[in-house]
Short mmCIF file of C-alpha atoms in Angstrom, two decimals:
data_model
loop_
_atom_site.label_atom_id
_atom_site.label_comp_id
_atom_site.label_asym_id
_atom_site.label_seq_id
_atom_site.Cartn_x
_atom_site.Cartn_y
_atom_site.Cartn_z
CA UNK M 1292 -64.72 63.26 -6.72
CA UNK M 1293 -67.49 60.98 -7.66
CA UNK M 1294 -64.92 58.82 -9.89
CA UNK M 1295 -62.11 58.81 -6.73
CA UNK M 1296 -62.95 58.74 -2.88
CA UNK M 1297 -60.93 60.01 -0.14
CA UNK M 1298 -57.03 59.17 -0.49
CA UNK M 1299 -57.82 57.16 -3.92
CA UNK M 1300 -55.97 60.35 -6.35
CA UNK M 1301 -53.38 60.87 -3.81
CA UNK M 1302 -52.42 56.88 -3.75
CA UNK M 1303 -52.90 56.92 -7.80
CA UNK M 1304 -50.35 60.03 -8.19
CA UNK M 1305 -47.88 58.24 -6.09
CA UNK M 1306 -48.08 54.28 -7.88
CA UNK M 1307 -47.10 56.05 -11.41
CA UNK M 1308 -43.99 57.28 -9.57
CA UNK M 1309 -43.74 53.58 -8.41
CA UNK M 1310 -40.28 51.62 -9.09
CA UNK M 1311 -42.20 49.11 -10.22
CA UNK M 1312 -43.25 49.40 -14.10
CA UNK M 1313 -46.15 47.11 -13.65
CA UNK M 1314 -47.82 49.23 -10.66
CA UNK M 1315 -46.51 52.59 -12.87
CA UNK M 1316 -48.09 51.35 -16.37
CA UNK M 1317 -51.53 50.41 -14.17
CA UNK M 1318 -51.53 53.96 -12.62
CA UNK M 1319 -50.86 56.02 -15.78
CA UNK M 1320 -53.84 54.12 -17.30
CA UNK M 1321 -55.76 54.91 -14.69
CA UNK M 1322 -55.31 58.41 -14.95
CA UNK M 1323 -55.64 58.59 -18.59
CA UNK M 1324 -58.96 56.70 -18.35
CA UNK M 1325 -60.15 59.03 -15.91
CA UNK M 1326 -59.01 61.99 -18.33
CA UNK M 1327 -61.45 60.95 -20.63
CA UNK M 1328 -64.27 59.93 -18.88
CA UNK M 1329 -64.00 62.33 -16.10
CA UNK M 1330 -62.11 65.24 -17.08
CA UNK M 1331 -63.66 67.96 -14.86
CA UNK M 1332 -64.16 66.26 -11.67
CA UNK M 1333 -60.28 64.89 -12.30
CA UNK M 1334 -59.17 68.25 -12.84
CA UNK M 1335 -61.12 69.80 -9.74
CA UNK M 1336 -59.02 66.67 -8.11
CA UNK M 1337 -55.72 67.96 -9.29
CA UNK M 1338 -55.48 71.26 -8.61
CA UNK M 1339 -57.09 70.79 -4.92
CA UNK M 1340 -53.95 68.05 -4.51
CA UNK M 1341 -51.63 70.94 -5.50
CA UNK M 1342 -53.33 73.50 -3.02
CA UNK M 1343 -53.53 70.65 -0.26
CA UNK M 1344 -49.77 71.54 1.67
CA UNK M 1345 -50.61 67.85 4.03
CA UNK M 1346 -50.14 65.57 0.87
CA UNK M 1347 -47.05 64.60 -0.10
CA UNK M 1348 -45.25 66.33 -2.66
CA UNK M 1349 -44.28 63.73 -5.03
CA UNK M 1350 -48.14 63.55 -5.33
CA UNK M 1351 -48.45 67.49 -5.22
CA UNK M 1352 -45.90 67.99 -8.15
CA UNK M 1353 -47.19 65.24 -10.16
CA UNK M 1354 -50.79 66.55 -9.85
CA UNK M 1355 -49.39 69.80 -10.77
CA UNK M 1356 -47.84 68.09 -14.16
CA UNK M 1357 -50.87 66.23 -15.16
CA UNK M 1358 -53.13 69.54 -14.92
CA UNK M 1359 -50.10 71.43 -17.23
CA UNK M 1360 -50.20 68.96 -19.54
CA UNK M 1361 -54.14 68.86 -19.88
CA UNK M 1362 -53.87 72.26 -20.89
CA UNK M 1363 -50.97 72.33 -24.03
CA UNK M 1364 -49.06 69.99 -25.98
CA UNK M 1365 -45.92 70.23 -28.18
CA UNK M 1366 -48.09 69.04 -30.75
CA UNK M 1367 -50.38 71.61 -32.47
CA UNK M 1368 -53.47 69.00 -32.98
CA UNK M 1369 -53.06 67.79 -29.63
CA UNK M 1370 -53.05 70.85 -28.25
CA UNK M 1371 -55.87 72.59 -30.26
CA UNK M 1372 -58.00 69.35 -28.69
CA UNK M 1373 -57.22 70.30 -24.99
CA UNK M 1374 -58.14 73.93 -25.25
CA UNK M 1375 -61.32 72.92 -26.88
CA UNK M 1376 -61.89 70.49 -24.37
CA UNK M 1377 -60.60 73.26 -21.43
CA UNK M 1378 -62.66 75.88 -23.44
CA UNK M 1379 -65.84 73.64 -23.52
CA UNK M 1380 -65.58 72.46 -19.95
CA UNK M 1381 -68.20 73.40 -17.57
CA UNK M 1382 -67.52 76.99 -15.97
CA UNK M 1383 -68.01 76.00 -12.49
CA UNK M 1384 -65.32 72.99 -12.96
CA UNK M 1385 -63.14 76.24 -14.06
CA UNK M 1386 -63.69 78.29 -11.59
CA UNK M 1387 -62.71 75.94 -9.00
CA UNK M 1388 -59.09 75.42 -10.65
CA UNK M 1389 -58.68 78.67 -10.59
CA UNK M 1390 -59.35 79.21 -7.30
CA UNK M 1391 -57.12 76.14 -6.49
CA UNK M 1392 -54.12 77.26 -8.35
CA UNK M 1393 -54.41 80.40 -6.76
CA UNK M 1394 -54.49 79.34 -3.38
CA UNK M 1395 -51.62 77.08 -4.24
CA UNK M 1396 -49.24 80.45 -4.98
CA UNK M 1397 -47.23 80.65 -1.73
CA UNK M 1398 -47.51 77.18 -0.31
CA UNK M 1399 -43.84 75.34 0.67
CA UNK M 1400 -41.84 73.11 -1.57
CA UNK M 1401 -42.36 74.03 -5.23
CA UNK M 1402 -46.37 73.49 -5.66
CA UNK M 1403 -46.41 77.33 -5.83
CA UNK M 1404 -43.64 77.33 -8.95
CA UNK M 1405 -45.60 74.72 -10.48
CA UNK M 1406 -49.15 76.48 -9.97
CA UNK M 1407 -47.45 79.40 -11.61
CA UNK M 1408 -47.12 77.12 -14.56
CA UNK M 1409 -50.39 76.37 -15.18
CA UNK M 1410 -51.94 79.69 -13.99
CA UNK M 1411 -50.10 80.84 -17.26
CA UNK M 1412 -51.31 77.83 -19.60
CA UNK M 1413 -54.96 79.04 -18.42
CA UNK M 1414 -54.11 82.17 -19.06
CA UNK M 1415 -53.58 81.86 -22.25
CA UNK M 1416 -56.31 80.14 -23.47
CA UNK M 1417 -58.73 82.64 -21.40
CA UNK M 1418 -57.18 86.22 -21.60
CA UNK M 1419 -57.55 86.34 -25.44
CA UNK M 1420 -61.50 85.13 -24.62
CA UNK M 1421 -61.84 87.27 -22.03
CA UNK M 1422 -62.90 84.58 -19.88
CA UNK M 1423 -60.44 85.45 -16.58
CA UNK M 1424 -60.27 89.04 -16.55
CA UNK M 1425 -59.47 89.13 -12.58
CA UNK M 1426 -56.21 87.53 -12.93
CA UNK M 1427 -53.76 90.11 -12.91
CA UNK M 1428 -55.83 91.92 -10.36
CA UNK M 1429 -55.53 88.87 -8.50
CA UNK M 1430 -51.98 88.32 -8.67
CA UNK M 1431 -51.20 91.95 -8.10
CA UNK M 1432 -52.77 91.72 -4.70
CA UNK M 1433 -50.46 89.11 -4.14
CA UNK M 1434 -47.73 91.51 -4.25
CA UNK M 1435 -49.46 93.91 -2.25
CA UNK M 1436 -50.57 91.96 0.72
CA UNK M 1437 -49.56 92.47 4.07
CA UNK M 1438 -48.37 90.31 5.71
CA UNK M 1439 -46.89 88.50 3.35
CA UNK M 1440 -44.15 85.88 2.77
CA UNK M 1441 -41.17 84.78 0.70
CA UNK M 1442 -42.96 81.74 -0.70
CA UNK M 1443 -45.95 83.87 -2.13
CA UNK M 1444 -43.86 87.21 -3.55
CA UNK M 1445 -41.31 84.60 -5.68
CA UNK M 1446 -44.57 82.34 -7.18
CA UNK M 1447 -46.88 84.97 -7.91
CA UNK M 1448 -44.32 86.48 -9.52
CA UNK M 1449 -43.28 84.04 -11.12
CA UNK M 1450 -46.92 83.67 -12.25
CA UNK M 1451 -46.33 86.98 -13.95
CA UNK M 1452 -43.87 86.12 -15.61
CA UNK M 1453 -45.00 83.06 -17.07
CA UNK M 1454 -48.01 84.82 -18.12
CA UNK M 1455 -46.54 87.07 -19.91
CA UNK M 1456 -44.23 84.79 -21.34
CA UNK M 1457 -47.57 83.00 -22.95
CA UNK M 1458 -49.63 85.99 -23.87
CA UNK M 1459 -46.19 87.12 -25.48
CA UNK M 1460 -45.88 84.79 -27.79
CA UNK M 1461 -49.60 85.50 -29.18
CA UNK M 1462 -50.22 87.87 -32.25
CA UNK M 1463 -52.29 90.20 -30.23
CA UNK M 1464 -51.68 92.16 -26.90
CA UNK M 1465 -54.18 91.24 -24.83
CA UNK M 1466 -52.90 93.07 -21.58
CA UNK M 1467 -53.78 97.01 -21.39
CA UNK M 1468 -51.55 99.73 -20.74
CA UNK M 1469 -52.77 99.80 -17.15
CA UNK M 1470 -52.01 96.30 -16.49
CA UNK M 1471 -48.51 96.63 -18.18
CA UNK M 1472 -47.72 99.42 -16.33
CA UNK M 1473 -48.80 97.49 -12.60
CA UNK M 1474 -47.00 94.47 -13.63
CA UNK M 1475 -43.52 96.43 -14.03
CA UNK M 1476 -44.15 98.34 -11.12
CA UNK M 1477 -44.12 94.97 -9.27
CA UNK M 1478 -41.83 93.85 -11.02
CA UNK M 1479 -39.20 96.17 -10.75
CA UNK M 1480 -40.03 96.61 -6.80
CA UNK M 1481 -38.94 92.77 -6.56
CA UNK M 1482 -35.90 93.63 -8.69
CA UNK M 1483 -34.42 96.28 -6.02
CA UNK M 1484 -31.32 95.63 -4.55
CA UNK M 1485 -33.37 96.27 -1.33
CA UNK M 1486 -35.38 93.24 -1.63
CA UNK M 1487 -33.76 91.15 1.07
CA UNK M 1488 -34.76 87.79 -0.62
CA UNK M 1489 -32.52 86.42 -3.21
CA UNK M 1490 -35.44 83.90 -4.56
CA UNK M 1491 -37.86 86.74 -4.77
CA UNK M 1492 -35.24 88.86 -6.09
CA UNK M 1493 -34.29 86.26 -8.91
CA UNK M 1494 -38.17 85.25 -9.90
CA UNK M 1495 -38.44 89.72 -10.59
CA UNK M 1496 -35.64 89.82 -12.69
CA UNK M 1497 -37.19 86.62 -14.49
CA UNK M 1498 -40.54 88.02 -14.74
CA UNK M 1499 -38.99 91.16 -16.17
CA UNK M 1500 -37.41 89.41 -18.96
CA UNK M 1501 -40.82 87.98 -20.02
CA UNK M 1502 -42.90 91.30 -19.38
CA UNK M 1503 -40.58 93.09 -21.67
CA UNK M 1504 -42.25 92.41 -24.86
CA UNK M 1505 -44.75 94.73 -23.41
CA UNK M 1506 -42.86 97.44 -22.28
CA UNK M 1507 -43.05 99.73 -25.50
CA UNK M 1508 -44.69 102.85 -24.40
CA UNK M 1509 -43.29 102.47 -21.04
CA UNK M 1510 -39.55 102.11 -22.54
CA UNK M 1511 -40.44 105.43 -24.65
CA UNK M 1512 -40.77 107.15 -21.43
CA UNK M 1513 -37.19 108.69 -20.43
CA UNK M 1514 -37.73 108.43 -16.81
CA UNK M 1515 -39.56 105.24 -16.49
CA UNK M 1516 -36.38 103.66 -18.65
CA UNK M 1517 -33.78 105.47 -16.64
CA UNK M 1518 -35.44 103.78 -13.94
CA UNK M 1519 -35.78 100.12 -15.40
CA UNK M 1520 -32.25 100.48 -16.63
CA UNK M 1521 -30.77 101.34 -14.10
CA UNK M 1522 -32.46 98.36 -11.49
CA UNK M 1523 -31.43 95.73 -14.47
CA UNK M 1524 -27.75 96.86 -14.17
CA UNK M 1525 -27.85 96.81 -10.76
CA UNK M 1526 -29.16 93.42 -10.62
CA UNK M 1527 -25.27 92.85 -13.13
CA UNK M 1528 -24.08 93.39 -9.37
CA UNK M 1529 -26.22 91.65 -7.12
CA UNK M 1530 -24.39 89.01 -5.08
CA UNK M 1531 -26.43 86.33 -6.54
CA UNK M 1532 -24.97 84.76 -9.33
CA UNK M 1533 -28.64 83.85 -10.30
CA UNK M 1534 -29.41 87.15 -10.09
CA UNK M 1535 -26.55 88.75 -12.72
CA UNK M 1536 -26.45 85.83 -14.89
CA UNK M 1537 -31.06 86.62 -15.45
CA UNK M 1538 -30.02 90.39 -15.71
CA UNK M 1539 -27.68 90.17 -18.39
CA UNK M 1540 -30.37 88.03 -19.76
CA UNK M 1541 -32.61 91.01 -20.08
CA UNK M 1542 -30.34 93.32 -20.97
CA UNK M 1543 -29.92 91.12 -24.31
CA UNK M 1544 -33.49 91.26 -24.37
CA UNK M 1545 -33.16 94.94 -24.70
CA UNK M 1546 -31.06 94.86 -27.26
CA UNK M 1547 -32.47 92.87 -29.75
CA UNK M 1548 -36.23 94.42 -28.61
CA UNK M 1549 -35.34 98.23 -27.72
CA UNK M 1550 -32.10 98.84 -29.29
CA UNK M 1551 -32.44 102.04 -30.02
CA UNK M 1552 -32.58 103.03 -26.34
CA UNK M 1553 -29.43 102.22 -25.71
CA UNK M 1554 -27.36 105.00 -26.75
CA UNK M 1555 -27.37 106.47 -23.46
CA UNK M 1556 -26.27 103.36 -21.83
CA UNK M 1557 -23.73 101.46 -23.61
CA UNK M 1558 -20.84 103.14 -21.62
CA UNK M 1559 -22.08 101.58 -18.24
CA UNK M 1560 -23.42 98.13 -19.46
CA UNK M 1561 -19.71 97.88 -21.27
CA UNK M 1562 -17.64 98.52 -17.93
CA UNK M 1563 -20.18 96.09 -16.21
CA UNK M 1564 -19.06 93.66 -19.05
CA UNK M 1565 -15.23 93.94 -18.24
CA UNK M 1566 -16.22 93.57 -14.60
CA UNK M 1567 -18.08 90.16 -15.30
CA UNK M 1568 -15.91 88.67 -17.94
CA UNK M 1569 -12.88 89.18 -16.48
CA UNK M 1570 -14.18 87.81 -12.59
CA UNK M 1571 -17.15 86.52 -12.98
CA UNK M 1572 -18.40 82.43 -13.02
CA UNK M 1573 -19.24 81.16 -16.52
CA UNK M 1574 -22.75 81.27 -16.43
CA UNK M 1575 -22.93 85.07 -15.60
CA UNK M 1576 -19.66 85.60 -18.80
CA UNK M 1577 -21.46 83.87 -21.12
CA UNK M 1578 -24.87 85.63 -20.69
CA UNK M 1579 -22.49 88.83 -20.81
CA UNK M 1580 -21.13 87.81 -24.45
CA UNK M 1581 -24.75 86.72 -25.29
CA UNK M 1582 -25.34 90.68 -24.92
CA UNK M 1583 -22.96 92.04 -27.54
CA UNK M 1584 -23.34 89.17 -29.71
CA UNK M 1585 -27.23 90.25 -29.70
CA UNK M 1586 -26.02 93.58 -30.81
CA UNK M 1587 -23.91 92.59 -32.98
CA UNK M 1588 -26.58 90.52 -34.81
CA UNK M 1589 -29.15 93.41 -34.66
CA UNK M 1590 -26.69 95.76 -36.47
CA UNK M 1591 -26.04 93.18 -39.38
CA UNK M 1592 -29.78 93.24 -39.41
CA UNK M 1593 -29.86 96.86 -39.99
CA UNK M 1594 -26.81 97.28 -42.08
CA UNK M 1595 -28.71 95.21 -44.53
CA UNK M 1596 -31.56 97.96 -44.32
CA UNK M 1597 -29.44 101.01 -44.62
CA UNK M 1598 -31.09 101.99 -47.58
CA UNK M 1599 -34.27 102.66 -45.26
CA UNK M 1600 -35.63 105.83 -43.56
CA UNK M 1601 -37.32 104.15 -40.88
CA UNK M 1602 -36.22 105.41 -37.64
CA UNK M 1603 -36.51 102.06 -36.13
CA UNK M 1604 -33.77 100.89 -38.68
CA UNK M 1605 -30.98 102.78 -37.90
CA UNK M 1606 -28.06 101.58 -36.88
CA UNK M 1607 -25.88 103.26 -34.07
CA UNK M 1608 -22.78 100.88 -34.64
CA UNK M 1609 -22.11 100.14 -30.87
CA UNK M 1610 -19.79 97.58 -32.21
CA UNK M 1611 -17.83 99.76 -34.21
CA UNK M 1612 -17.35 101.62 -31.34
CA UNK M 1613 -16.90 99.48 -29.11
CA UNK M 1614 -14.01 97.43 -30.83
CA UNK M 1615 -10.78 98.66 -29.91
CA UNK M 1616 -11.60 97.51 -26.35
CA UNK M 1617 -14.03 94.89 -26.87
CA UNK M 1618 -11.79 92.80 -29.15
CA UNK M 1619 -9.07 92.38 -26.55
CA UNK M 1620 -11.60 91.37 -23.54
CA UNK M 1621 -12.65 88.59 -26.18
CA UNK M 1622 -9.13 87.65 -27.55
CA UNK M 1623 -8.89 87.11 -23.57
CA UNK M 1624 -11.53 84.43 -23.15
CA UNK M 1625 -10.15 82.59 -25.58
CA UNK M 1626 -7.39 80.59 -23.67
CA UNK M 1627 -10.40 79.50 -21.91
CA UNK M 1628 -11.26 76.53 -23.66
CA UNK M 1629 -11.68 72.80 -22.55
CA UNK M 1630 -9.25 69.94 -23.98
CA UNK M 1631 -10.33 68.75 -26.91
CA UNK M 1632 -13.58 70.96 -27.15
CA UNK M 1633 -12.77 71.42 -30.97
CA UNK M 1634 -13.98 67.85 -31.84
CA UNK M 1635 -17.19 68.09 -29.10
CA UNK M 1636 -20.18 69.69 -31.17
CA UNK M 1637 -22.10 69.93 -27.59
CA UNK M 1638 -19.55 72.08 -25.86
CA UNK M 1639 -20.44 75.46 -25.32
CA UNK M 1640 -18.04 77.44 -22.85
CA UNK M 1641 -16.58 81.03 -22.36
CA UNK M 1642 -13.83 80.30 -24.57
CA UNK M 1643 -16.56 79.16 -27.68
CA UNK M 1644 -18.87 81.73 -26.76
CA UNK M 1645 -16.00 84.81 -26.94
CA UNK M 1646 -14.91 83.16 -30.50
CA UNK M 1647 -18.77 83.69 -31.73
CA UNK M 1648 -18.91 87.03 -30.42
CA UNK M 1649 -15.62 87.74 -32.04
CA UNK M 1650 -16.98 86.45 -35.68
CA UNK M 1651 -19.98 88.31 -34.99
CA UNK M 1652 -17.73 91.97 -34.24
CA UNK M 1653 -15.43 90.71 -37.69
CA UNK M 1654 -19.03 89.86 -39.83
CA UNK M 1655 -19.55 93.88 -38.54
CA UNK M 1656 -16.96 95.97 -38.28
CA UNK M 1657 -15.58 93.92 -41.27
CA UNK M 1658 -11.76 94.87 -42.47
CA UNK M 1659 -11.50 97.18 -39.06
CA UNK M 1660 -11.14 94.03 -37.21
CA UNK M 1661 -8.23 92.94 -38.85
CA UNK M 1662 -5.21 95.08 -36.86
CA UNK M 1663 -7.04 94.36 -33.62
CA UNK M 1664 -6.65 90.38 -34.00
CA UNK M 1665 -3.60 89.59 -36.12
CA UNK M 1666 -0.95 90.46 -33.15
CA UNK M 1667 -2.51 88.21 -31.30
CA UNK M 1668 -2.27 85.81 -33.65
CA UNK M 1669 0.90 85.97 -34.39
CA UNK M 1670 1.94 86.46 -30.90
CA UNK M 1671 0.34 83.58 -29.93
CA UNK M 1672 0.77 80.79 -33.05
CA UNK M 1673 4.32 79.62 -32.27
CA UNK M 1674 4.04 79.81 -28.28
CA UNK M 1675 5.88 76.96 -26.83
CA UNK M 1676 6.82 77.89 -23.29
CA UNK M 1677 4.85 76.07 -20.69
CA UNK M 1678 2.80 73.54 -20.49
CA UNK M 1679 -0.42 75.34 -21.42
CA UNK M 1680 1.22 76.92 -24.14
CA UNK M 1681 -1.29 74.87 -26.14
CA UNK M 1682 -3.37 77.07 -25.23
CA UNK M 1683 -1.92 80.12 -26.46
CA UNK M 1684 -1.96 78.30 -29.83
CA UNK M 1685 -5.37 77.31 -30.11
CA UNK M 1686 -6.89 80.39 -29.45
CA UNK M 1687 -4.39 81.98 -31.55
CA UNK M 1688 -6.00 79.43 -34.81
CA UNK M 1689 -8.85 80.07 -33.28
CA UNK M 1690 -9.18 83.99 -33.64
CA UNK M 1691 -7.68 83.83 -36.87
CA UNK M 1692 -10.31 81.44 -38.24
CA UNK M 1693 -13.37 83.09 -36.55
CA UNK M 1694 -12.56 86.42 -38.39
CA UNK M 1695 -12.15 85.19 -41.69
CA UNK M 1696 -15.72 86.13 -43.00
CA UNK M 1697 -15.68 89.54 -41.78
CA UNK M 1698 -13.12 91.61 -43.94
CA UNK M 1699 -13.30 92.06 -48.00
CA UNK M 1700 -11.57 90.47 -50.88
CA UNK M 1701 -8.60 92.14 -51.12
CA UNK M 1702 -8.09 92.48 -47.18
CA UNK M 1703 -8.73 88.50 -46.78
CA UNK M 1704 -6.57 87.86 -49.92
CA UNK M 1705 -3.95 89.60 -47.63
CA UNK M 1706 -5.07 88.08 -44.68
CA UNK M 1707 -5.01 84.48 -46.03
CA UNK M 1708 -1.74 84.82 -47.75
CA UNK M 1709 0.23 86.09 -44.50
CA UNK M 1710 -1.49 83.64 -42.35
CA UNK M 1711 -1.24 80.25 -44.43
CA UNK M 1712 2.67 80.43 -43.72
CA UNK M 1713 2.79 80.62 -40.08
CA UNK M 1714 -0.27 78.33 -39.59
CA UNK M 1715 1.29 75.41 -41.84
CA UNK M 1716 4.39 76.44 -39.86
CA UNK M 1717 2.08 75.40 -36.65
CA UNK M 1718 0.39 72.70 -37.95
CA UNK M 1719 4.13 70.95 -38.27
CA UNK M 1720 5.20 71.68 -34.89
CA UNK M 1721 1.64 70.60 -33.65
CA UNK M 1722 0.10 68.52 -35.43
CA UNK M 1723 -2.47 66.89 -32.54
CA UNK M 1724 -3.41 70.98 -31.45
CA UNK M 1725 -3.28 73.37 -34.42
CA UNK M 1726 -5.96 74.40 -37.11
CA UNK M 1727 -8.72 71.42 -35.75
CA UNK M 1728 -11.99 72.53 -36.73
CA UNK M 1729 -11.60 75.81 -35.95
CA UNK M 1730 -11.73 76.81 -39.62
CA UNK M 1731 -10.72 76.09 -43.29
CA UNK M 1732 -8.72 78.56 -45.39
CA UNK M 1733 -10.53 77.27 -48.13
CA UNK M 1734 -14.33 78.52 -47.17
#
């Protein structure tokens, strides 16, 4: 760089790390003044630090954050400036970023996860200009070389997924059938329970989520389906906890994007619920509520549209189904709550997540829900035996109150008028426990 020599980017990236606030302020100018008055040799600087695997990586992963961030912005003016200035910027500068943050994929320590970040950030201000059209090729090779290693599998496809992730959330598809259809297939081969690495293994299941959106035609396909399907389910099993808690992920991705495909495979994804919220760790159960609370919300969507003869719009009532067993695997989770969690707006645990996906199943299967929660309730009001009989109670308040929007006027008329008794009852034998902020009788 004509504006640094040698070390000089290197020693600038590490003094705005600096404990010291004077050295850090000095530094951050620095590097904004250089921004502006040499943005392409700074960037040809940056991405060469990321690539370089002798700096240190303090340096590396700041370099790595400076080039991300001269790319977007939260802010929509900011961030129409930097793709103008990106767009405008001399080809050759380009080309050698490129380059860099491809070479960078499968280096140690986390340059390569970084380099994935801002591969996609360039992507998706070239792809929809056509200006990189050798990028999937490029990354697809990636998967395909041999040898290869751990390091580069998990960031290129992690690249993927990023990328996808971006060019997803633009109005247009810019990736053709071709490309879709290579992505998934390397995808899904990282996805396998054969894939011995449980990094690469995670970063597929990842990319997967994100490459979704694209997955239309490939989703109409019966075998090609079967197939995804039945990797992402296996992935519900994987050892990982990583690994089940990012499948479930996609499988609510499914649901709200390709619900009617799932007909054929509600029956397995609801015994593979049981099996994770009755064993699993929270992070995996709560991604396994997320799933039926998805479908829950997609068939309120289409109940409102039942007028319509749109095959897209109808409604297979997988809840409705579902209920009879799915209401007492959530009435479960509900004794699962942390002390004083009613009065915490920022808790979010099993126990809260179960009492969504309960109001959710009451909001659809309406005054059907009602015979399936009340002996709970009133199993559970008036426990006193133990010392987490507590408990018992709250959950007990807490079903009752997280069904009360789902049934109709006369059936909540009942409703309210059975339960006010026995939950004043409560509310005088525990005052500290009973009816907090759970729900008002009144709403």
């Amino acid at each position: 760089m004509a504006a640094l020599q040698g070390g000089q980017l290197t020693a600038l990236l590490q003094a705005a790390q600096s404990a010291d606030a004077g050295v850090r302020v000095q530094a951050e100018q620095q590097l904004n003044l250089l921004q502006q008055q040499h943005y392409g040799e700074l960037l040809v600087g940056l991405s060469a630090e990321l690539a370089d695997g002798t700096k240190p990586l303090d340096a590396r992963r700041l370099a790595g954050l400076i080039l991300k961030n001269t790319l977007d912005a939260k802010d929509e003016a900011r961030k129409t400036a930097l793709v103008h200035q990106w767009v405008s910027a001399d080809p050759n500068m380009k080309k050698q970023v490129k380059a860099s943050l491809l070479a960078t994929l499968g280096t140690q320590g986390d340059a390569g996860h970084t380099a994935a970040l801002v591969i996609a950030k360039v992507a998706a201000i070239e792809v929809p200009r056509s200006e990189w059209p050798e990028l999937i090729g490029a990354l697809l090779a990636n998967m395909a070389a041999s040898p290869s290693t751990k390091e580069l599998r998990q960031s290129t496809l992690e690249a993927l997924g990023y990328t996808c992730e971006e060019l997803g959330n633009l109005e247009e598809d810019y990736l053709s059938q071709q490309e879709v259809n290579s992505i998934l297939t390397a995808v899904v081969q990282g996805m396998r329970k054969e894939e011995p690495e449980v990094d690469v293994r995670h970063a597929a299941t990842v990319a997967l989520q994100n490459a979704l959106t694209f997955a239309h035609n490939n989703f109409s396909n019966d075998s090609e389906r079967n197939y995804i399907m039945q990797i992402i389910c296996e992935g519900t099993l994987a050892d990982n906890p990583r690994i089940r808690q990012a499948s479930w992920e996609c499988l609510a991705c499914i649901a709200s994007g390709y619900y009617d495909k799932l007909p054929a495979y509600m029956q397995d994804i609801f015994s593979l619920t049981q099996r994770a919220v009755q064993g699993d760790e929270e992070e995996v159960v709560l991604q396994a509520l997320e799933f039926w609370c998805t479908v829950a919300e997609e068939e309120l969507d289409r109940e409102g549209e039942a007028g319509s003869s749109d095959a897209d719009s109808v409604n297979h009532r997988f809840i409705s189904t579902a209920l009879p067993h799915l209401v007492p695997l959530l009435l479960e989770q509900l004794t699962k709550q942390e002390e004083g969690q009613e009065t915490d707006d920022g808790v979010w645990n099993v126990s809260m997540a179960a009492g969504t996906c309960l109001a959710l199943c009451a909001s659809v299967a309406r005054d059907a829900i009602v015979p399936l929660v009340m002996p709970y309730v009133t199993a559970n009001i008036q426990k006193t035996d133990g010392a987490d009989s507590w408990r018992a109670r709250e959950a007990a308040t807490f079903a009752f109150g997280s069904i009360l929007e789902g049934p109709g006027v006369e059936t909540l008329g009942q409703l309210v008028q059975s339960g006010l008794g026995f939950l004043l009852t409560a509310l005088k034998q525990d005052p500290q426990r009973a009816c907090q902020g759970h729900h008002r009788l009144d709403d």
